[in-house]
Tab-separated table of C-alpha atoms and ligand atoms in Angstrom:
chain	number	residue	atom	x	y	z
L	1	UNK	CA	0.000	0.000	0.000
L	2	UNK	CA	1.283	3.016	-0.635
L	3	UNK	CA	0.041	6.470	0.810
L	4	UNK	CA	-0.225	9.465	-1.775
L	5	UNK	CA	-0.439	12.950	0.573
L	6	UNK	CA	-1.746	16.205	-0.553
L	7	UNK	CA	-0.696	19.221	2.118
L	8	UNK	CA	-1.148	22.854	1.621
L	9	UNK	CA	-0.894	25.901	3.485
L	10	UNK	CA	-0.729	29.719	2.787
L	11	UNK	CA	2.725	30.839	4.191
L	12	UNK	CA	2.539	33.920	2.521
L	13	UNK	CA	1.527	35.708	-0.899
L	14	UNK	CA	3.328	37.755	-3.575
L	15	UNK	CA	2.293	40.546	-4.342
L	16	UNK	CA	-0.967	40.574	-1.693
L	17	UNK	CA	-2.702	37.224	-1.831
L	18	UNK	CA	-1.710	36.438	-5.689
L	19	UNK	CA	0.911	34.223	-5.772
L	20	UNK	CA	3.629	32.107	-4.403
L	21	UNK	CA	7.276	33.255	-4.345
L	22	UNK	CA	9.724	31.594	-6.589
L	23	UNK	CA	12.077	31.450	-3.475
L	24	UNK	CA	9.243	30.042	-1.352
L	25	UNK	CA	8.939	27.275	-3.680
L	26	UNK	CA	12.625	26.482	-3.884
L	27	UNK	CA	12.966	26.256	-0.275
L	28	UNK	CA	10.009	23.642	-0.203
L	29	UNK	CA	11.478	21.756	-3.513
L	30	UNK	CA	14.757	21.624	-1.839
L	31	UNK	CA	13.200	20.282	1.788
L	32	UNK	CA	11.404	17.457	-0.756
L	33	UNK	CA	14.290	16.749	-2.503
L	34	UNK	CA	16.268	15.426	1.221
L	35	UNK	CA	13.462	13.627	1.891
L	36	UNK	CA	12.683	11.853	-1.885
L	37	UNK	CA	13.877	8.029	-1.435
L	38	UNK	CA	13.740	8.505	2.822
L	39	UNK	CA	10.649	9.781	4.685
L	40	UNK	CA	9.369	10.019	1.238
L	41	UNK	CA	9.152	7.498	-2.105
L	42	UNK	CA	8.751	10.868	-3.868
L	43	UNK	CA	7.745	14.191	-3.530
L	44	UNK	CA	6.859	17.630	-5.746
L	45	UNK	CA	6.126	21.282	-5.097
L	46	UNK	CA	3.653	22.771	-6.689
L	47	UNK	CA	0.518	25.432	-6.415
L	48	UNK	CA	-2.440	27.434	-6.336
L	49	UNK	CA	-2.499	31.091	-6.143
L	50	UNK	CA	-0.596	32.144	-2.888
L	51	UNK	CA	-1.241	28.186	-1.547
L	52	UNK	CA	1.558	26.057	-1.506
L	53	UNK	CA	1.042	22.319	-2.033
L	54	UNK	CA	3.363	19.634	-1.359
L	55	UNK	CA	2.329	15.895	-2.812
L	56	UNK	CA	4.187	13.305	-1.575
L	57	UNK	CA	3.775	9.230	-1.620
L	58	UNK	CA	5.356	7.207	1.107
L	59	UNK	CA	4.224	4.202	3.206
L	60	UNK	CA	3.587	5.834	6.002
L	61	UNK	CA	-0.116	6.008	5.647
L	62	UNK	CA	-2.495	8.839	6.043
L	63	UNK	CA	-2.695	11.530	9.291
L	64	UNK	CA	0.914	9.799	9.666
L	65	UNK	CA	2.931	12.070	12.117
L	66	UNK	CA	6.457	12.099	10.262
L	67	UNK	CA	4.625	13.010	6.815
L	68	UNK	CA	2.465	15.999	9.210
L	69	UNK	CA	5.568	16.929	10.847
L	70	UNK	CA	7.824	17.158	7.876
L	71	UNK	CA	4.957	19.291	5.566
L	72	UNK	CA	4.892	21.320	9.124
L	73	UNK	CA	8.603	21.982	9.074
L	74	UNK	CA	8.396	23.176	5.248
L	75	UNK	CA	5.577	25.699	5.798
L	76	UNK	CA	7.997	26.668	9.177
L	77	UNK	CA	11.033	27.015	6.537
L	78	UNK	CA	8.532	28.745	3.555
L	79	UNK	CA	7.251	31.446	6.181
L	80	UNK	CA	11.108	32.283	7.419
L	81	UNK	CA	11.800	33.177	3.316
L	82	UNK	CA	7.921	34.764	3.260
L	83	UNK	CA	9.093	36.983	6.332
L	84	UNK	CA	12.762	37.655	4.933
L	85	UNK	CA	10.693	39.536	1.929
L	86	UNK	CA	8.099	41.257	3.969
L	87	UNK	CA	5.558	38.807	1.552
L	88	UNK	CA	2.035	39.531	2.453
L	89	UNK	CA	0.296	37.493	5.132
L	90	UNK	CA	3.801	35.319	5.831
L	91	UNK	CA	2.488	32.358	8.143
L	92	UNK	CA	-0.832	32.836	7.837
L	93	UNK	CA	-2.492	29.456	7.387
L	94	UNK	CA	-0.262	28.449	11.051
L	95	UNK	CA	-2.569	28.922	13.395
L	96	UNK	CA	-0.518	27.100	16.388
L	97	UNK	CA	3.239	27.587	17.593
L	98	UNK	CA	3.690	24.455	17.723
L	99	UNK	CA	3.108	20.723	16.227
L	100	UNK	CA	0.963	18.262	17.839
L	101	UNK	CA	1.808	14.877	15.948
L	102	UNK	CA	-0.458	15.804	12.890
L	103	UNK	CA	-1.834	19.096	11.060
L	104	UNK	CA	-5.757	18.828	12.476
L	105	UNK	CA	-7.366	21.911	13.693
L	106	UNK	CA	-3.919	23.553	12.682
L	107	UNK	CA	-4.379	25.127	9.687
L	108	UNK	CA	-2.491	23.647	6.803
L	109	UNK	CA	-5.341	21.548	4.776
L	110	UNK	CA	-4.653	17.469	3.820
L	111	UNK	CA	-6.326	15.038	1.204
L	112	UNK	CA	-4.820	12.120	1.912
L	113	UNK	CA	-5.558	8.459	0.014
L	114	UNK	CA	-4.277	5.105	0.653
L	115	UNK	CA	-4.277	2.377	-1.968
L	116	UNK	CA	-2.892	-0.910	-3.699
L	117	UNK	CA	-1.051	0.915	-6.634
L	118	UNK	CA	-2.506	-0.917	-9.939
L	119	UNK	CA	-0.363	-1.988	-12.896
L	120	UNK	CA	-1.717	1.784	-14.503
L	121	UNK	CA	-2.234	4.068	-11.820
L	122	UNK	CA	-3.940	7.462	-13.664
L	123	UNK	CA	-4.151	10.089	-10.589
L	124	UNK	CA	-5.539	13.651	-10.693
L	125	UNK	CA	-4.469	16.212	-8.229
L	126	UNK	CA	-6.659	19.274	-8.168
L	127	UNK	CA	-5.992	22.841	-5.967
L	128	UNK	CA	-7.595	25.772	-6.044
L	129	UNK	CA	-7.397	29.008	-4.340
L	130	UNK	CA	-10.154	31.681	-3.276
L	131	UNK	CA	-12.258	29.113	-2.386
L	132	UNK	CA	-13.141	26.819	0.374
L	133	UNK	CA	-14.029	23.013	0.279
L	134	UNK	CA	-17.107	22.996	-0.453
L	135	UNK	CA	-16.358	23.652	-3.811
L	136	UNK	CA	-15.446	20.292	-4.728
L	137	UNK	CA	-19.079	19.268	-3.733
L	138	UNK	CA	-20.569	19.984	-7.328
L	139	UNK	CA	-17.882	18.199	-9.677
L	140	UNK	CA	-17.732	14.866	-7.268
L	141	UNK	CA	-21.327	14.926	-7.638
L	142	UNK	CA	-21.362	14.673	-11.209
L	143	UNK	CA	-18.459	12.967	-11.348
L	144	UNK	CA	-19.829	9.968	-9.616
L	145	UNK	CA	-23.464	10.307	-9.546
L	146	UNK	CA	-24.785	11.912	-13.229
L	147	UNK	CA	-24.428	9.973	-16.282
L	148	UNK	CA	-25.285	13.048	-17.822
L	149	UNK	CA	-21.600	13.846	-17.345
L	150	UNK	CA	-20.149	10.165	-16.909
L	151	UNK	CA	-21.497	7.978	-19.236
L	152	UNK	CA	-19.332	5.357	-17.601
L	153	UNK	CA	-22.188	5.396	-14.855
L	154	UNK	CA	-24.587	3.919	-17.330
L	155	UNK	CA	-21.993	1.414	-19.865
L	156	UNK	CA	-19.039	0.555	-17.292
L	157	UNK	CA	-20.251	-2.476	-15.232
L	158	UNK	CA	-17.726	-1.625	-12.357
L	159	UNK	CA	-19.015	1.637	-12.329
L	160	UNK	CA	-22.445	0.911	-12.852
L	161	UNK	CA	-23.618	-0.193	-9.069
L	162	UNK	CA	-22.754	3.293	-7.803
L	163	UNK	CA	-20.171	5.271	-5.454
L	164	UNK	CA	-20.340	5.466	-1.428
L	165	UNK	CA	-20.456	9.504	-0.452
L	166	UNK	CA	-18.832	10.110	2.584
L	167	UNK	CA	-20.360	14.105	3.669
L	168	UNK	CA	-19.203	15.910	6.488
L	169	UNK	CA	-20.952	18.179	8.222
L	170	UNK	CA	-18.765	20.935	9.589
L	171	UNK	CA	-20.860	22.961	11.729
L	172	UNK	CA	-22.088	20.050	14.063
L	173	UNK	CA	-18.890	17.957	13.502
L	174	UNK	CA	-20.386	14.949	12.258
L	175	UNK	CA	-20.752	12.336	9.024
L	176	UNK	CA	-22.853	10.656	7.119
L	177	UNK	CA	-22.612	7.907	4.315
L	178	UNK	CA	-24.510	8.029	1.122
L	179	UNK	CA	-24.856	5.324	-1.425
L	180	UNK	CA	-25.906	6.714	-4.939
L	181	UNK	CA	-27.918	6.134	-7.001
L	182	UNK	CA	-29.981	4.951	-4.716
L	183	UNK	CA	-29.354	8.028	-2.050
L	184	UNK	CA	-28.656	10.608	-4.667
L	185	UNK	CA	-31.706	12.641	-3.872
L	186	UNK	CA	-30.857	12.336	-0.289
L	187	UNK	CA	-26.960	13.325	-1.104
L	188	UNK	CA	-28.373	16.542	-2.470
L	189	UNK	CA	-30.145	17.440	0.193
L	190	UNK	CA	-26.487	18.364	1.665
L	191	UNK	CA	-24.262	19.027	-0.385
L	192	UNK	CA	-26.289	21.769	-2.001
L	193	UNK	CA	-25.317	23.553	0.669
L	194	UNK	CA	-21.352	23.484	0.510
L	195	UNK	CA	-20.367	25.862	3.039
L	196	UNK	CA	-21.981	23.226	5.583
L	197	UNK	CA	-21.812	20.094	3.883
L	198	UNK	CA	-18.821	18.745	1.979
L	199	UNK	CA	-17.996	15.440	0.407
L	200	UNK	CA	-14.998	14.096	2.176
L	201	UNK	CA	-14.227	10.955	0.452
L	202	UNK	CA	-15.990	8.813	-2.262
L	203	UNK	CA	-15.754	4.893	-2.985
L	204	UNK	CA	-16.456	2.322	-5.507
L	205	UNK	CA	-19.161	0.173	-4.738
L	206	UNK	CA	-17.950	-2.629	-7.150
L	207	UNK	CA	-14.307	-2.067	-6.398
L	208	UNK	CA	-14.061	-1.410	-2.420
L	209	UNK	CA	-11.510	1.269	-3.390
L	210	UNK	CA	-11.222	4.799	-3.049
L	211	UNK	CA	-11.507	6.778	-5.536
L	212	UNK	CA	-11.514	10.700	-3.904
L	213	UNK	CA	-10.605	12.239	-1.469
L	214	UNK	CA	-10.500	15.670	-0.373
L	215	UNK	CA	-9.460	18.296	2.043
L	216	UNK	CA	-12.195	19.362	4.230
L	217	UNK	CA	-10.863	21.978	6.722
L	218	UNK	CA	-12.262	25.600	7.319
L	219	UNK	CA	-9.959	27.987	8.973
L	220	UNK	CA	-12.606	30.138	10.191
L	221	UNK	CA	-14.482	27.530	11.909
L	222	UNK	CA	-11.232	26.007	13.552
L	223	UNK	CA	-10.075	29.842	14.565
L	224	UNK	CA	-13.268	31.602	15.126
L	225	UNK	CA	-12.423	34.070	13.089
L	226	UNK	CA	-11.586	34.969	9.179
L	227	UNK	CA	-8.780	33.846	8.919
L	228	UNK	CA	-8.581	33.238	4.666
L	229	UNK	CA	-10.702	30.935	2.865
L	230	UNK	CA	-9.168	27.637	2.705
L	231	UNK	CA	-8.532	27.044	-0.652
L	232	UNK	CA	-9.382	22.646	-0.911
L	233	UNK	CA	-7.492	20.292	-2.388
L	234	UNK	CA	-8.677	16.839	-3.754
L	235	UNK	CA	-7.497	13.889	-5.286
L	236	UNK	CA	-8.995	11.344	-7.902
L	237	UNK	CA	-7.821	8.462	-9.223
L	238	UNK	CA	-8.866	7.486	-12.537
L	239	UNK	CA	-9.882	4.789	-15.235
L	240	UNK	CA	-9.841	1.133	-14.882
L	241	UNK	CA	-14.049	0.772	-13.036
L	242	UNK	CA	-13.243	4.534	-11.773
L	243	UNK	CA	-14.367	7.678	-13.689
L	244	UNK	CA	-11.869	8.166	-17.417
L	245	UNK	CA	-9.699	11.349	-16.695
L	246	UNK	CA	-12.145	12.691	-19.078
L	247	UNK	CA	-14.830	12.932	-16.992
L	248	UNK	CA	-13.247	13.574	-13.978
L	249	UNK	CA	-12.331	16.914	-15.540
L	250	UNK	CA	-15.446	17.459	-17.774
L	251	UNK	CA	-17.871	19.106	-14.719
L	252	UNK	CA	-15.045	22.101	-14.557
L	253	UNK	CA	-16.108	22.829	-18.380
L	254	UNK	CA	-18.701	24.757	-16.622
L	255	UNK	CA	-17.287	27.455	-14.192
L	256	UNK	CA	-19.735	26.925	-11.213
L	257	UNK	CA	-20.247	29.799	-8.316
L	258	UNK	CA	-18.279	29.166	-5.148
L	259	UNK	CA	-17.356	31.375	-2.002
L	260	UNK	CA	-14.059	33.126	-1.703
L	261	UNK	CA	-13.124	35.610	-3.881
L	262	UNK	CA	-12.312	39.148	-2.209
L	263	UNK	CA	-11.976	39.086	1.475
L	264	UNK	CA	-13.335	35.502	1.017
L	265	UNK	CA	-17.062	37.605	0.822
L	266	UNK	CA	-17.929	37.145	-2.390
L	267	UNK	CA	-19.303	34.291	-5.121
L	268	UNK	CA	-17.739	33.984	-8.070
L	269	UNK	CA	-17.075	31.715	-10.985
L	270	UNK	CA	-14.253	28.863	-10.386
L	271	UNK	CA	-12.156	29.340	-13.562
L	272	UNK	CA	-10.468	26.463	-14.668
L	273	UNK	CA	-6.973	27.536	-15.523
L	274	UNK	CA	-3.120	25.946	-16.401
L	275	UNK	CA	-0.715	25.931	-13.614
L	276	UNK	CA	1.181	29.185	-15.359
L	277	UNK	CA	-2.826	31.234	-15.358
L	278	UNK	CA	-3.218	29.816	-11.399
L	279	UNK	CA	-3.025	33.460	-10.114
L	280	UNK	CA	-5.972	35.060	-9.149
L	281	UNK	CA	-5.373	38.880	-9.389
L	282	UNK	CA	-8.858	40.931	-10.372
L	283	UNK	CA	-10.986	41.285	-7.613
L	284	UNK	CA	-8.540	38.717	-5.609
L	285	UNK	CA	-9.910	36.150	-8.325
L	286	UNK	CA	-11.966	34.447	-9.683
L	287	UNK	CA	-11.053	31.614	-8.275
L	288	UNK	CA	-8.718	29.549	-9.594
L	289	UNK	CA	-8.157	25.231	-10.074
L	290	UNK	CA	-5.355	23.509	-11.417
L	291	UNK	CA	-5.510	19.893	-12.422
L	292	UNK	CA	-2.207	18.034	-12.144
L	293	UNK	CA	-2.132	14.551	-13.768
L	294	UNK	CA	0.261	12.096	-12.803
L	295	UNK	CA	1.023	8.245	-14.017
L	296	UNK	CA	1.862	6.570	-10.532
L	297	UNK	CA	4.091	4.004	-10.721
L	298	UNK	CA	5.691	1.951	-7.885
L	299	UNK	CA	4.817	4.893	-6.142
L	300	UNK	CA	6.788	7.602	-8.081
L	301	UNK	CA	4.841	10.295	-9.643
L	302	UNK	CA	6.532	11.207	-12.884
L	303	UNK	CA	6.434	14.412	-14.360
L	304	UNK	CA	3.398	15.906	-13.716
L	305	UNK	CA	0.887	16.900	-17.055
L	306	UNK	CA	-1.033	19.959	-16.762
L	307	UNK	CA	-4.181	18.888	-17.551
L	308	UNK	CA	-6.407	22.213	-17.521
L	309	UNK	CA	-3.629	23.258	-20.220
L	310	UNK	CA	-6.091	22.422	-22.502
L	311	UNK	CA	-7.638	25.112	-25.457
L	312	UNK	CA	-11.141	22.884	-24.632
L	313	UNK	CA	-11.212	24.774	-21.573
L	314	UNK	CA	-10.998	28.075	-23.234
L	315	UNK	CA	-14.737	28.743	-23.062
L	316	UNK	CA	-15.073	27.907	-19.292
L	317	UNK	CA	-12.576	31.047	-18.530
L	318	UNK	CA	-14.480	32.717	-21.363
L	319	UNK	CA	-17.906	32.238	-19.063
L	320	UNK	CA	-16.258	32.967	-15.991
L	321	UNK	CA	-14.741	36.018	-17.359
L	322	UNK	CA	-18.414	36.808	-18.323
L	323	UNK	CA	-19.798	35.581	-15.089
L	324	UNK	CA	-17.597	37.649	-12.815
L	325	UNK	CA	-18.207	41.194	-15.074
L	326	UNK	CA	-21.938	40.347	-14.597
L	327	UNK	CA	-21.440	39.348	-10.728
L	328	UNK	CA	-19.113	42.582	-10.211
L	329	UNK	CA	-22.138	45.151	-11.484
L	330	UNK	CA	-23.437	43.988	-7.752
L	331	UNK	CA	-21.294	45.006	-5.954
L	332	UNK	CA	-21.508	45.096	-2.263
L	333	UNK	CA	-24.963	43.171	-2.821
L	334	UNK	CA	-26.078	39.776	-2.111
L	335	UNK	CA	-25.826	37.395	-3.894
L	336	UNK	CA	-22.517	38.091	-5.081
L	337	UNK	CA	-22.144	38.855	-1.394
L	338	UNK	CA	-22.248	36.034	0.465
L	339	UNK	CA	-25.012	35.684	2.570
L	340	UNK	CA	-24.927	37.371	6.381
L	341	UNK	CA	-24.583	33.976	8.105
L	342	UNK	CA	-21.716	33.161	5.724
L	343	UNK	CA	-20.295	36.457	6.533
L	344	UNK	CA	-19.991	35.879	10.289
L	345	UNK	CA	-16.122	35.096	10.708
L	346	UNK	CA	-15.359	38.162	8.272
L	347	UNK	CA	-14.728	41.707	9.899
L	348	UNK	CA	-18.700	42.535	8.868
L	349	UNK	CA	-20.207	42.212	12.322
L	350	UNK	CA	-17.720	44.622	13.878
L	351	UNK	CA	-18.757	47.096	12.009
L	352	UNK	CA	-22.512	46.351	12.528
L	353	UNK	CA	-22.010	46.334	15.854
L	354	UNK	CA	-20.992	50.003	16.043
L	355	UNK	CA	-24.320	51.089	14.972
L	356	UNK	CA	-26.403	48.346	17.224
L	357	UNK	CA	-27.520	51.251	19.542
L	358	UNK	CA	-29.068	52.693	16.783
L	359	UNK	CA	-31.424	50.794	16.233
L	360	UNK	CA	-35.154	51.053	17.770
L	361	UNK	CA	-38.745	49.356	17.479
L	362	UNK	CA	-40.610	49.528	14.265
L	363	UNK	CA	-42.783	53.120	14.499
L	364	UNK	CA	-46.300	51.817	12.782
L	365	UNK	CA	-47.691	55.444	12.790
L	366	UNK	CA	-46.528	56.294	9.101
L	367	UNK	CA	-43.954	58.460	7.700
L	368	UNK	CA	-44.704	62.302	8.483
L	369	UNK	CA	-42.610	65.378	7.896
L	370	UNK	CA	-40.574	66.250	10.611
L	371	UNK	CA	-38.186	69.462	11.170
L	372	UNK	CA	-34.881	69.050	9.033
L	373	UNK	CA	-32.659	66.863	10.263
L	374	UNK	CA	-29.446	68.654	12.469
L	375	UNK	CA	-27.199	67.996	9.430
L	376	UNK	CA	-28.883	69.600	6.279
L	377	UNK	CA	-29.656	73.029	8.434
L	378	UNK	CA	-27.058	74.614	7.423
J	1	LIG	C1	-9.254	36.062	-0.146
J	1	LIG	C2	-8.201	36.841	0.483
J	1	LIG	C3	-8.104	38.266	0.135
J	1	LIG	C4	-8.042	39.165	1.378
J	1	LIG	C5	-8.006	40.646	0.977
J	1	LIG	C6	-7.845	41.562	2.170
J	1	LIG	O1	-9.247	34.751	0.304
J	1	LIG	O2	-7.432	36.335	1.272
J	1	LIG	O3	-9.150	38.659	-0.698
J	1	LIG	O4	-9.141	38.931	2.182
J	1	LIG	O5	-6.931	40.885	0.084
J	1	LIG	O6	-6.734	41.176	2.889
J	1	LIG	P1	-6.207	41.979	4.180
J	1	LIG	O7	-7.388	42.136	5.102
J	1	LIG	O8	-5.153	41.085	4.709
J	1	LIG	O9	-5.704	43.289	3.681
J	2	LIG	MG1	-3.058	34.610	1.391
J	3	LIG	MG1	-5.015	31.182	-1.022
């Protein structure tokens, strides 16, 4: 068995909340490259927007404390070089001093998946930034539960039998498995509501095997405050009784609304883009995903294809370039802003609450003229 691991934090952004530093990255590539054929069967650095992502394979299983420990040390060593150039928000996804024997509750995000490598092992890796976990909800859904965008549902008799949903609720801390297609209508019940509900994991019913994972972490409800959206990560693996790479990647042909965006306050369109595209700069977006493909084999990962790279993904970015003009004309409005509840761990209330004494009982007597108000008098 052999352990692929997914770990990302924000440890700073250049310039703002745009990118990663190319001397943030070569510290990381540098701490993977002492650890490739050690603590790790192989390792690569890559990214989202200002999150970076480490994805290793090893046999040391998943929520394994040298793997948490080591991706904790690299985000330690990546916010030194984030501090050394006054990079904006250094550390900011390290919510604790200190490690605990794995990253829960402590800010970095994980998708972590454990499996008996096949003879042709097709993996995709997907990150995104501006956005929070949640936003995987929509593609696993039609991923693994519409034929309407995986025929494989319908003609592969592997696939045919279904996929076992494992959602998370985040508020009240709990789970719940969901067997489609028998439970699909139940399944959408929750994760139509992403900010609450999100799809942790799915499974092959045929197969046994796992066949997603994702990372499922909010900052805000860990710290109790806004502390920057928590841009997921998720892993598929492909082909073979699972979903074709095909239509793993076909739902992000349509650029579906998520939350993040500016001040992580805002929906807007997730824009399927190529690794070099994966920095979000108008309006701190729209949010961004990267696909990364990779051929595992005994547990290497090979170079890594850029699979959003692609000129069939042109009109997505075209629509979500469309969708955010159209979404922008709102401006401070809902629904581009995201609903008060959502809007809780941001800095909104604070302000609110300087006008709370302000406020008085509805008067039901009717509008009537009164003398001008103390400021237009003159
Ligand atoms: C979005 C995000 C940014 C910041 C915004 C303000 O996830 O992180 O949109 O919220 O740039 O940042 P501060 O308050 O740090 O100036
Ligand atoms: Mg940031
Ligand atoms: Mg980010």
């Amino acid at each position: 068995m052999i352990t692929l691991s997914v770990i990302k934090a924000d440890t700073g952004g250049w310039v703002g909340h745009t990118a990663l530093h190319p001397e943030m990255i070569a510290t990381a590539e540098r701490a993977i490259e002492a650890a490739r054929g050690d603590l790790l069967i192989d390792g690569q650095v890559s990214g989202c927007g200002d999150d970076l992502a480490l994805i290793m394979t090893h046999r040391h299983g998943a929520v394994a404390k040298p793997i948490h420990g080591f991706a904790w040390d690299v985000f330690q060593a990546t916010t030194v070089v984030a501090r050394d150039l006054g990079l904006y928000g250094a550390g900011q996804d390290l919510l604790s001093d200190a490690f605990s024997g794995n990253l829960r509750g402590m800010g970095p995000g994980y998708a972590e998946l454990t499996f008996e490598e096949r003879p042709s092992e097709p993996i995709l890796v997907f990150l995104a930034d501006k956005t929070e976990p949640g936003a995987w909800n929509l593609p696993l859904y039609r991923i693994f539960a519409d034929p309407f965008n995986t025929p494989g549902l319908v003609i592969d008799p592997k696939m045919h039998a279904g996929f076992r949903f494992e959602v998370l609720d985040l508020r009240a801390e709990r789970a719940i498995e969901i067997d489609t297609p028998a439970g699909l209508h139940d399944l959408l019940l929750f994760i139509g509501a992403p900010s609450r509900y999100v799809i942790r994991s799915v499974r092959s019913l045929a197969l046994g095997s796992v066949a997603a994972v994702t990372s499922t972490q909010r900052l805000s409800l860990i710290a109790g405050r806004y502390v920057g959206k928590d841009d997921p990560v998720m892993v598929v693996r492909c082909q073979s009784g699972l979903p074709a790479v095909g239509e793993v990647l076909e739902p992000f042909a349509f650029p579906h609304a998520v939350a993040g965006c500016m001040r992580g306050s805002h929906h807007a369109p997730l824009m399927p883009v190529a690794v070099s595209d994966a920095h979000p700069s108008r309006f701190d977006g729209p949010p961004r995903v990267v696909a990364l493909g990779y051929q595992v084999k005994g547990g290497r990962l090979g170079q890594a294809r850029d699979m959003f790279a692609d000129p069939s993904f042109d009109r997505a970015r075209g629509m979500a370039n469309e969708v955010m003009d159209y979404l922008r004309r709102h401006g401070p409005f809902e629904p581009h802003r995201l609903p008060m509840e959502e809007m809780e761990y941001t800095t909104l209330p604070a302000v609110g609450e300087r006008l709370a004494s302000r406020w008085t009982p509805i008067d039901d007597t009717g509008a009537t003229d009164a003398a001008a108000p103390q400021s237009s008098r003159g």
